[in-house]
Amino acid sequence: MKGPNMNHAWGSYNSNYAAIDQIARTGANAVRTVMYQDIQADPTHNWTDSADTPARRKAVVERYLANGMVAVVEDHASIQDSSSQSSTAALHEIVTHWLDNASWLKQYEAGVILTIANEWGPPANTNGSNTVWRDAYIEQVLRLRRGPDGVLGTADDITNLIMIDAGQWGQDFNTL
């Protein structure tokens, strides 16, 4: 994969959306697509973006796919501050938002890689003995795989390729 990070969370939605065509001209074949939806588990949640809806996320992904690029979608809400960075409630809420996007994730599963939550996770300790990161992701991946109806093996199961970052802003190699 080669391509940039592209913000679709903040700033001008129209400018960010228009930039997709310019990114395609660089020869990129994949783009880390930064999205953000408020989470209640974050007590400061001051990065308000009420316009981040499933329809808007779908439109952004469709534009990348139309330009021949894989969208590596991620929800940036998990790094707002240190409390949501380590909160399993925050991770759960972010996955709930992805479940709200299940219809288009299913529709484009061959061209969309799902990064559940950007760089989420509490410290694992130097010996890796803190298993919160591992156990929380096991639970949340199962939720995604079961889809919105919560039943594995039905039509709404989310089967996209999933990417999971290390905890602590992607820098805690002990979580892995």
mmCIF file with all atom_site columns, C-alpha atoms in Angstrom:
data_model
loop_
_atom_site.group_PDB
_atom_site.id
_atom_site.type_symbol
_atom_site.label_atom_id
_atom_site.label_alt_id
_atom_site.label_comp_id
_atom_site.label_asym_id
_atom_site.label_entity_id
_atom_site.label_seq_id
_atom_site.pdbx_PDB_ins_code
_atom_site.Cartn_x
_atom_site.Cartn_y
_atom_site.Cartn_z
_atom_site.occupancy
_atom_site.B_iso_or_equiv
_atom_site.pdbx_formal_charge
_atom_site.auth_seq_id
_atom_site.auth_comp_id
_atom_site.auth_asym_id
_atom_site.auth_atom_id
_atom_site.pdbx_PDB_model_num
ATOM 1   C CA . MET A 1 1   ? 0.000   0.000   0.000  1.00 0.00 ? 1   MET A CA 1
ATOM 2   C CA . LYS A 1 2   ? 1.146   3.505   -0.675 1.00 0.00 ? 2   LYS A CA 1
ATOM 3   C CA . GLY A 1 3   ? -0.645  6.720   0.066  1.00 0.00 ? 3   GLY A CA 1
ATOM 4   C CA . PRO A 1 4   ? -1.143  9.528   2.549  1.00 0.00 ? 4   PRO A CA 1
ATOM 5   C CA . ASN A 1 5   ? -3.266  10.205  5.581  1.00 0.00 ? 5   ASN A CA 1
ATOM 6   C CA . MET A 1 6   ? -6.283  12.346  4.727  1.00 0.00 ? 6   MET A CA 1
ATOM 7   C CA . ASN A 1 7   ? -8.383  14.199  7.239  1.00 0.00 ? 7   ASN A CA 1
ATOM 8   C CA . HIS A 1 8   ? -12.145 13.930  6.829  1.00 0.00 ? 8   HIS A CA 1
ATOM 9   C CA . ALA A 1 9   ? -12.810 14.746  10.452 1.00 0.00 ? 9   ALA A CA 1
ATOM 10  C CA . TRP A 1 10  ? -12.080 18.440  10.805 1.00 0.00 ? 10  TRP A CA 1
ATOM 11  C CA . GLY A 1 11  ? -11.830 21.519  8.654  1.00 0.00 ? 11  GLY A CA 1
ATOM 12  C CA . SER A 1 12  ? -13.855 22.021  5.509  1.00 0.00 ? 12  SER A CA 1
ATOM 13  C CA . TYR A 1 13  ? -15.725 18.897  4.458  1.00 0.00 ? 13  TYR A CA 1
ATOM 14  C CA . ASN A 1 14  ? -15.971 20.201  0.884  1.00 0.00 ? 14  ASN A CA 1
ATOM 15  C CA . SER A 1 15  ? -12.243 20.962  0.638  1.00 0.00 ? 15  SER A CA 1
ATOM 16  C CA . ASN A 1 16  ? -11.292 17.627  2.180  1.00 0.00 ? 16  ASN A CA 1
ATOM 17  C CA . TYR A 1 17  ? -13.669 15.780  -0.163 1.00 0.00 ? 17  TYR A CA 1
ATOM 18  C CA . ALA A 1 18  ? -12.352 17.643  -3.227 1.00 0.00 ? 18  ALA A CA 1
ATOM 19  C CA . ALA A 1 19  ? -8.785  16.692  -2.298 1.00 0.00 ? 19  ALA A CA 1
ATOM 20  C CA . ILE A 1 20  ? -9.564  13.025  -2.952 1.00 0.00 ? 20  ILE A CA 1
ATOM 21  C CA . ASP A 1 21  ? -9.239  13.549  -6.717 1.00 0.00 ? 21  ASP A CA 1
ATOM 22  C CA . GLN A 1 22  ? -5.875  15.266  -6.190 1.00 0.00 ? 22  GLN A CA 1
ATOM 23  C CA . ILE A 1 23  ? -4.612  12.395  -4.035 1.00 0.00 ? 23  ILE A CA 1
ATOM 24  C CA . ALA A 1 24  ? -5.480  9.959   -6.826 1.00 0.00 ? 24  ALA A CA 1
ATOM 25  C CA . ARG A 1 25  ? -3.169  11.890  -9.163 1.00 0.00 ? 25  ARG A CA 1
ATOM 26  C CA . THR A 1 26  ? -0.197  11.114  -6.885 1.00 0.00 ? 26  THR A CA 1
ATOM 27  C CA . GLY A 1 27  ? -0.357  7.404   -7.690 1.00 0.00 ? 27  GLY A CA 1
ATOM 28  C CA . ALA A 1 28  ? -1.621  6.478   -4.232 1.00 0.00 ? 28  ALA A CA 1
ATOM 29  C CA . ASN A 1 29  ? -3.464  3.182   -4.067 1.00 0.00 ? 29  ASN A CA 1
ATOM 30  C CA . ALA A 1 30  ? -4.594  3.465   -0.433 1.00 0.00 ? 30  ALA A CA 1
ATOM 31  C CA . VAL A 1 31  ? -5.446  6.324   1.904  1.00 0.00 ? 31  VAL A CA 1
ATOM 32  C CA . ARG A 1 32  ? -5.739  6.354   5.672  1.00 0.00 ? 32  ARG A CA 1
ATOM 33  C CA . THR A 1 33  ? -9.091  8.069   5.926  1.00 0.00 ? 33  THR A CA 1
ATOM 34  C CA . VAL A 1 34  ? -9.386  9.919   9.236  1.00 0.00 ? 34  VAL A CA 1
ATOM 35  C CA . MET A 1 35  ? -12.955 10.227  10.495 1.00 0.00 ? 35  MET A CA 1
ATOM 36  C CA . TYR A 1 36  ? -14.370 11.346  13.813 1.00 0.00 ? 36  TYR A CA 1
ATOM 37  C CA . GLN A 1 37  ? -17.685 11.036  15.571 1.00 0.00 ? 37  GLN A CA 1
ATOM 38  C CA . ASP A 1 38  ? -18.251 12.311  19.096 1.00 0.00 ? 38  ASP A CA 1
ATOM 39  C CA . ILE A 1 39  ? -18.272 9.705   21.851 1.00 0.00 ? 39  ILE A CA 1
ATOM 40  C CA . GLN A 1 40  ? -19.978 10.176  25.173 1.00 0.00 ? 40  GLN A CA 1
ATOM 41  C CA . ALA A 1 41  ? -17.291 8.112   26.920 1.00 0.00 ? 41  ALA A CA 1
ATOM 42  C CA . ASP A 1 42  ? -14.938 11.037  26.421 1.00 0.00 ? 42  ASP A CA 1
ATOM 43  C CA . PRO A 1 43  ? -15.815 13.616  29.080 1.00 0.00 ? 43  PRO A CA 1
ATOM 44  C CA . THR A 1 44  ? -14.156 16.448  27.163 1.00 0.00 ? 44  THR A CA 1
ATOM 45  C CA . HIS A 1 45  ? -15.508 15.543  23.717 1.00 0.00 ? 45  HIS A CA 1
ATOM 46  C CA . ASN A 1 46  ? -14.771 19.002  22.338 1.00 0.00 ? 46  ASN A CA 1
ATOM 47  C CA . TRP A 1 47  ? -13.976 17.982  18.778 1.00 0.00 ? 47  TRP A CA 1
ATOM 48  C CA . THR A 1 48  ? -17.616 18.251  17.794 1.00 0.00 ? 48  THR A CA 1
ATOM 49  C CA . ASP A 1 49  ? -18.503 16.935  14.356 1.00 0.00 ? 49  ASP A CA 1
ATOM 50  C CA . SER A 1 50  ? -22.228 16.286  14.233 1.00 0.00 ? 50  SER A CA 1
ATOM 51  C CA . ALA A 1 51  ? -22.047 16.045  10.436 1.00 0.00 ? 51  ALA A CA 1
ATOM 52  C CA . ASP A 1 52  ? -20.048 12.796  10.579 1.00 0.00 ? 52  ASP A CA 1
ATOM 53  C CA . THR A 1 53  ? -22.831 10.435  9.588  1.00 0.00 ? 53  THR A CA 1
ATOM 54  C CA . PRO A 1 54  ? -22.927 7.012   7.911  1.00 0.00 ? 54  PRO A CA 1
ATOM 55  C CA . ALA A 1 55  ? -24.056 8.728   4.687  1.00 0.00 ? 55  ALA A CA 1
ATOM 56  C CA . ARG A 1 56  ? -21.095 11.112  4.740  1.00 0.00 ? 56  ARG A CA 1
ATOM 57  C CA . ARG A 1 57  ? -18.622 8.330   5.519  1.00 0.00 ? 57  ARG A CA 1
ATOM 58  C CA . LYS A 1 58  ? -20.057 6.281   2.649  1.00 0.00 ? 58  LYS A CA 1
ATOM 59  C CA . ALA A 1 59  ? -19.747 9.211   0.208  1.00 0.00 ? 59  ALA A CA 1
ATOM 60  C CA . VAL A 1 60  ? -16.089 9.718   1.142  1.00 0.00 ? 60  VAL A CA 1
ATOM 61  C CA . VAL A 1 61  ? -15.313 6.014   0.727  1.00 0.00 ? 61  VAL A CA 1
ATOM 62  C CA . GLU A 1 62  ? -17.125 5.856   -2.609 1.00 0.00 ? 62  GLU A CA 1
ATOM 63  C CA . ARG A 1 63  ? -15.026 8.744   -3.914 1.00 0.00 ? 63  ARG A CA 1
ATOM 64  C CA . TYR A 1 64  ? -11.796 6.948   -2.955 1.00 0.00 ? 64  TYR A CA 1
ATOM 65  C CA . LEU A 1 65  ? -12.971 3.721   -4.558 1.00 0.00 ? 65  LEU A CA 1
ATOM 66  C CA . ALA A 1 66  ? -14.041 5.551   -7.732 1.00 0.00 ? 66  ALA A CA 1
ATOM 67  C CA . ASN A 1 67  ? -10.486 6.886   -7.918 1.00 0.00 ? 67  ASN A CA 1
ATOM 68  C CA . GLY A 1 68  ? -8.987  3.385   -7.595 1.00 0.00 ? 68  GLY A CA 1
ATOM 69  C CA . MET A 1 69  ? -7.827  3.710   -3.999 1.00 0.00 ? 69  MET A CA 1
ATOM 70  C CA . VAL A 1 70  ? -8.470  1.500   -0.987 1.00 0.00 ? 70  VAL A CA 1
ATOM 71  C CA . ALA A 1 71  ? -9.922  3.435   1.947  1.00 0.00 ? 71  ALA A CA 1
ATOM 72  C CA . VAL A 1 72  ? -8.329  2.559   5.280  1.00 0.00 ? 72  VAL A CA 1
ATOM 73  C CA . VAL A 1 73  ? -11.071 4.069   7.452  1.00 0.00 ? 73  VAL A CA 1
ATOM 74  C CA . GLU A 1 74  ? -10.460 4.914   11.082 1.00 0.00 ? 74  GLU A CA 1
ATOM 75  C CA . ASP A 1 75  ? -12.338 6.716   13.820 1.00 0.00 ? 75  ASP A CA 1
ATOM 76  C CA . HIS A 1 76  ? -10.065 9.181   15.582 1.00 0.00 ? 76  HIS A CA 1
ATOM 77  C CA . ALA A 1 77  ? -12.286 9.640   18.655 1.00 0.00 ? 77  ALA A CA 1
ATOM 78  C CA . SER A 1 78  ? -10.174 7.274   20.736 1.00 0.00 ? 78  SER A CA 1
ATOM 79  C CA . ILE A 1 79  ? -7.241  9.649   21.033 1.00 0.00 ? 79  ILE A CA 1
ATOM 80  C CA . GLN A 1 80  ? -9.074  12.748  22.197 1.00 0.00 ? 80  GLN A CA 1
ATOM 81  C CA . ASP A 1 81  ? -7.440  12.537  25.605 1.00 0.00 ? 81  ASP A CA 1
ATOM 82  C CA . SER A 1 82  ? -5.907  9.992   27.913 1.00 0.00 ? 82  SER A CA 1
ATOM 83  C CA . SER A 1 83  ? -9.241  8.963   29.443 1.00 0.00 ? 83  SER A CA 1
ATOM 84  C CA . SER A 1 84  ? -10.788 7.823   26.161 1.00 0.00 ? 84  SER A CA 1
ATOM 85  C CA . GLN A 1 85  ? -7.409  6.498   25.038 1.00 0.00 ? 85  GLN A CA 1
ATOM 86  C CA . SER A 1 86  ? -7.637  3.797   27.714 1.00 0.00 ? 86  SER A CA 1
ATOM 87  C CA . SER A 1 87  ? -11.392 3.496   28.182 1.00 0.00 ? 87  SER A CA 1
ATOM 88  C CA . THR A 1 88  ? -13.025 0.243   27.121 1.00 0.00 ? 88  THR A CA 1
ATOM 89  C CA . ALA A 1 89  ? -16.329 2.164   27.138 1.00 0.00 ? 89  ALA A CA 1
ATOM 90  C CA . ALA A 1 90  ? -14.879 4.504   24.486 1.00 0.00 ? 90  ALA A CA 1
ATOM 91  C CA . LEU A 1 91  ? -13.772 1.569   22.337 1.00 0.00 ? 91  LEU A CA 1
ATOM 92  C CA . HIS A 1 92  ? -17.226 -0.002  22.699 1.00 0.00 ? 92  HIS A CA 1
ATOM 93  C CA . GLU A 1 93  ? -18.898 3.241   21.639 1.00 0.00 ? 93  GLU A CA 1
ATOM 94  C CA . ILE A 1 94  ? -16.649 3.629   18.594 1.00 0.00 ? 94  ILE A CA 1
ATOM 95  C CA . VAL A 1 95  ? -17.498 0.085   17.495 1.00 0.00 ? 95  VAL A CA 1
ATOM 96  C CA . THR A 1 96  ? -21.179 0.932   17.913 1.00 0.00 ? 96  THR A CA 1
ATOM 97  C CA . HIS A 1 97  ? -20.625 3.790   15.449 1.00 0.00 ? 97  HIS A CA 1
ATOM 98  C CA . TRP A 1 98  ? -19.031 1.346   12.989 1.00 0.00 ? 98  TRP A CA 1
ATOM 99  C CA . LEU A 1 99  ? -22.012 -0.975  13.404 1.00 0.00 ? 99  LEU A CA 1
ATOM 100 C CA . ASP A 1 100 ? -24.189 1.995   12.406 1.00 0.00 ? 100 ASP A CA 1
ATOM 101 C CA . ASN A 1 101 ? -22.150 2.021   9.171  1.00 0.00 ? 101 ASN A CA 1
ATOM 102 C CA . ALA A 1 102 ? -22.535 -1.715  8.529  1.00 0.00 ? 102 ALA A CA 1
ATOM 103 C CA . SER A 1 103 ? -24.537 -1.441  5.306  1.00 0.00 ? 103 SER A CA 1
ATOM 104 C CA . TRP A 1 104 ? -21.881 0.421   3.361  1.00 0.00 ? 104 TRP A CA 1
ATOM 105 C CA . LEU A 1 105 ? -19.008 -1.449  5.051  1.00 0.00 ? 105 LEU A CA 1
ATOM 106 C CA . LYS A 1 106 ? -20.615 -4.663  3.762  1.00 0.00 ? 106 LYS A CA 1
ATOM 107 C CA . GLN A 1 107 ? -21.213 -3.151  0.341  1.00 0.00 ? 107 GLN A CA 1
ATOM 108 C CA . TYR A 1 108 ? -17.554 -2.198  -0.061 1.00 0.00 ? 108 TYR A CA 1
ATOM 109 C CA . GLU A 1 109 ? -15.807 -4.853  2.022  1.00 0.00 ? 109 GLU A CA 1
ATOM 110 C CA . ALA A 1 110 ? -13.360 -5.670  -0.796 1.00 0.00 ? 110 ALA A CA 1
ATOM 111 C CA . GLY A 1 111 ? -12.106 -2.077  -0.928 1.00 0.00 ? 111 GLY A CA 1
ATOM 112 C CA . VAL A 1 112 ? -12.334 -0.869  2.653  1.00 0.00 ? 112 VAL A CA 1
ATOM 113 C CA . ILE A 1 113 ? -9.962  -1.747  5.482  1.00 0.00 ? 113 ILE A CA 1
ATOM 114 C CA . LEU A 1 114 ? -11.439 -0.974  8.888  1.00 0.00 ? 114 LEU A CA 1
ATOM 115 C CA . THR A 1 115 ? -9.157  0.416   11.582 1.00 0.00 ? 115 THR A CA 1
ATOM 116 C CA . ILE A 1 116 ? -11.533 0.056   14.500 1.00 0.00 ? 116 ILE A CA 1
ATOM 117 C CA . ALA A 1 117 ? -10.172 2.863   16.669 1.00 0.00 ? 117 ALA A CA 1
ATOM 118 C CA . ASN A 1 118 ? -7.088  4.896   16.060 1.00 0.00 ? 118 ASN A CA 1
ATOM 119 C CA . GLU A 1 119 ? -4.235  3.847   18.360 1.00 0.00 ? 119 GLU A CA 1
ATOM 120 C CA . TRP A 1 120 ? -6.526  2.948   21.260 1.00 0.00 ? 120 TRP A CA 1
ATOM 121 C CA . GLY A 1 121 ? -5.259  1.180   24.333 1.00 0.00 ? 121 GLY A CA 1
ATOM 122 C CA . PRO A 1 122 ? -4.002  1.437   27.886 1.00 0.00 ? 122 PRO A CA 1
ATOM 123 C CA . PRO A 1 123 ? -0.340  0.666   28.660 1.00 0.00 ? 123 PRO A CA 1
ATOM 124 C CA . ALA A 1 124 ? 0.502   -3.028  28.581 1.00 0.00 ? 124 ALA A CA 1
ATOM 125 C CA . ASN A 1 125 ? 3.362   -2.827  31.089 1.00 0.00 ? 125 ASN A CA 1
ATOM 126 C CA . THR A 1 126 ? 6.885   -3.764  30.097 1.00 0.00 ? 126 THR A CA 1
ATOM 127 C CA . ASN A 1 127 ? 6.191   -7.478  30.413 1.00 0.00 ? 127 ASN A CA 1
ATOM 128 C CA . GLY A 1 128 ? 2.899   -7.290  28.501 1.00 0.00 ? 128 GLY A CA 1
ATOM 129 C CA . SER A 1 129 ? 0.971   -8.439  31.556 1.00 0.00 ? 129 SER A CA 1
ATOM 130 C CA . ASN A 1 130 ? -1.867  -5.924  31.150 1.00 0.00 ? 130 ASN A CA 1
ATOM 131 C CA . THR A 1 131 ? -4.324  -7.726  28.875 1.00 0.00 ? 131 THR A CA 1
ATOM 132 C CA . VAL A 1 132 ? -6.979  -4.977  28.698 1.00 0.00 ? 132 VAL A CA 1
ATOM 133 C CA . TRP A 1 133 ? -5.979  -4.040  25.132 1.00 0.00 ? 133 TRP A CA 1
ATOM 134 C CA . ARG A 1 134 ? -6.100  -7.649  23.933 1.00 0.00 ? 134 ARG A CA 1
ATOM 135 C CA . ASP A 1 135 ? -9.314  -8.577  25.688 1.00 0.00 ? 135 ASP A CA 1
ATOM 136 C CA . ALA A 1 136 ? -11.138 -5.398  24.678 1.00 0.00 ? 136 ALA A CA 1
ATOM 137 C CA . TYR A 1 137 ? -10.236 -5.898  21.032 1.00 0.00 ? 137 TYR A CA 1
ATOM 138 C CA . ILE A 1 138 ? -11.268 -9.565  21.107 1.00 0.00 ? 138 ILE A CA 1
ATOM 139 C CA . GLU A 1 139 ? -14.685 -8.482  22.372 1.00 0.00 ? 139 GLU A CA 1
ATOM 140 C CA . GLN A 1 140 ? -15.073 -5.651  19.875 1.00 0.00 ? 140 GLN A CA 1
ATOM 141 C CA . VAL A 1 141 ? -13.896 -7.656  16.844 1.00 0.00 ? 141 VAL A CA 1
ATOM 142 C CA . LEU A 1 142 ? -16.514 -10.270 17.730 1.00 0.00 ? 142 LEU A CA 1
ATOM 143 C CA . ARG A 1 143 ? -19.154 -7.523  17.856 1.00 0.00 ? 143 ARG A CA 1
ATOM 144 C CA . LEU A 1 144 ? -18.145 -6.352  14.389 1.00 0.00 ? 144 LEU A CA 1
ATOM 145 C CA . ARG A 1 145 ? -18.030 -9.845  12.964 1.00 0.00 ? 145 ARG A CA 1
ATOM 146 C CA . ARG A 1 146 ? -21.550 -10.487 14.315 1.00 0.00 ? 146 ARG A CA 1
ATOM 147 C CA . GLY A 1 147 ? -22.859 -7.288  12.758 1.00 0.00 ? 147 GLY A CA 1
ATOM 148 C CA . PRO A 1 148 ? -25.699 -5.098  13.992 1.00 0.00 ? 148 PRO A CA 1
ATOM 149 C CA . ASP A 1 149 ? -28.016 -8.037  14.736 1.00 0.00 ? 149 ASP A CA 1
ATOM 150 C CA . GLY A 1 150 ? -25.417 -9.603  17.050 1.00 0.00 ? 150 GLY A CA 1
ATOM 151 C CA . VAL A 1 151 ? -25.663 -13.031 15.408 1.00 0.00 ? 151 VAL A CA 1
ATOM 152 C CA . LEU A 1 152 ? -22.642 -14.554 13.683 1.00 0.00 ? 152 LEU A CA 1
ATOM 153 C CA . GLY A 1 153 ? -23.333 -16.061 10.273 1.00 0.00 ? 153 GLY A CA 1
ATOM 154 C CA . THR A 1 154 ? -26.061 -13.700 9.105  1.00 0.00 ? 154 THR A CA 1
ATOM 155 C CA . ALA A 1 155 ? -26.117 -11.278 6.183  1.00 0.00 ? 155 ALA A CA 1
ATOM 156 C CA . ASP A 1 156 ? -25.134 -8.239  8.235  1.00 0.00 ? 156 ASP A CA 1
ATOM 157 C CA . ASP A 1 157 ? -21.824 -9.622  9.548  1.00 0.00 ? 157 ASP A CA 1
ATOM 158 C CA . ILE A 1 158 ? -18.967 -7.169  8.956  1.00 0.00 ? 158 ILE A CA 1
ATOM 159 C CA . THR A 1 159 ? -16.178 -9.139  7.288  1.00 0.00 ? 159 THR A CA 1
ATOM 160 C CA . ASN A 1 160 ? -13.895 -6.342  6.083  1.00 0.00 ? 160 ASN A CA 1
ATOM 161 C CA . LEU A 1 161 ? -10.181 -6.685  6.648  1.00 0.00 ? 161 LEU A CA 1
ATOM 162 C CA . ILE A 1 162 ? -9.554  -5.220  10.105 1.00 0.00 ? 162 ILE A CA 1
ATOM 163 C CA . MET A 1 163 ? -6.457  -3.293  11.125 1.00 0.00 ? 163 MET A CA 1
ATOM 164 C CA . ILE A 1 164 ? -5.689  -2.841  14.819 1.00 0.00 ? 164 ILE A CA 1
ATOM 165 C CA . ASP A 1 165 ? -3.098  -0.390  16.073 1.00 0.00 ? 165 ASP A CA 1
ATOM 166 C CA . ALA A 1 166 ? -0.913  -0.821  19.116 1.00 0.00 ? 166 ALA A CA 1
ATOM 167 C CA . GLY A 1 167 ? -2.077  1.042   22.195 1.00 0.00 ? 167 GLY A CA 1
ATOM 168 C CA . GLN A 1 168 ? -0.803  4.313   23.604 1.00 0.00 ? 168 GLN A CA 1
ATOM 169 C CA . TRP A 1 169 ? -0.914  6.276   20.356 1.00 0.00 ? 169 TRP A CA 1
ATOM 170 C CA . GLY A 1 170 ? 0.432   3.299   18.412 1.00 0.00 ? 170 GLY A CA 1
ATOM 171 C CA . GLN A 1 171 ? 3.696   3.270   20.337 1.00 0.00 ? 171 GLN A CA 1
ATOM 172 C CA . ASP A 1 172 ? 3.204   0.530   22.941 1.00 0.00 ? 172 ASP A CA 1
ATOM 173 C CA . PHE A 1 173 ? 4.891   -2.487  21.382 1.00 0.00 ? 173 PHE A CA 1
ATOM 174 C CA . ASN A 1 174 ? 4.202   -4.387  24.617 1.00 0.00 ? 174 ASN A CA 1
ATOM 175 C CA . THR A 1 175 ? 0.493   -4.579  23.706 1.00 0.00 ? 175 THR A CA 1
ATOM 176 C CA . LEU A 1 176 ? 1.464   -6.670  20.715 1.00 0.00 ? 176 LEU A CA 1
#
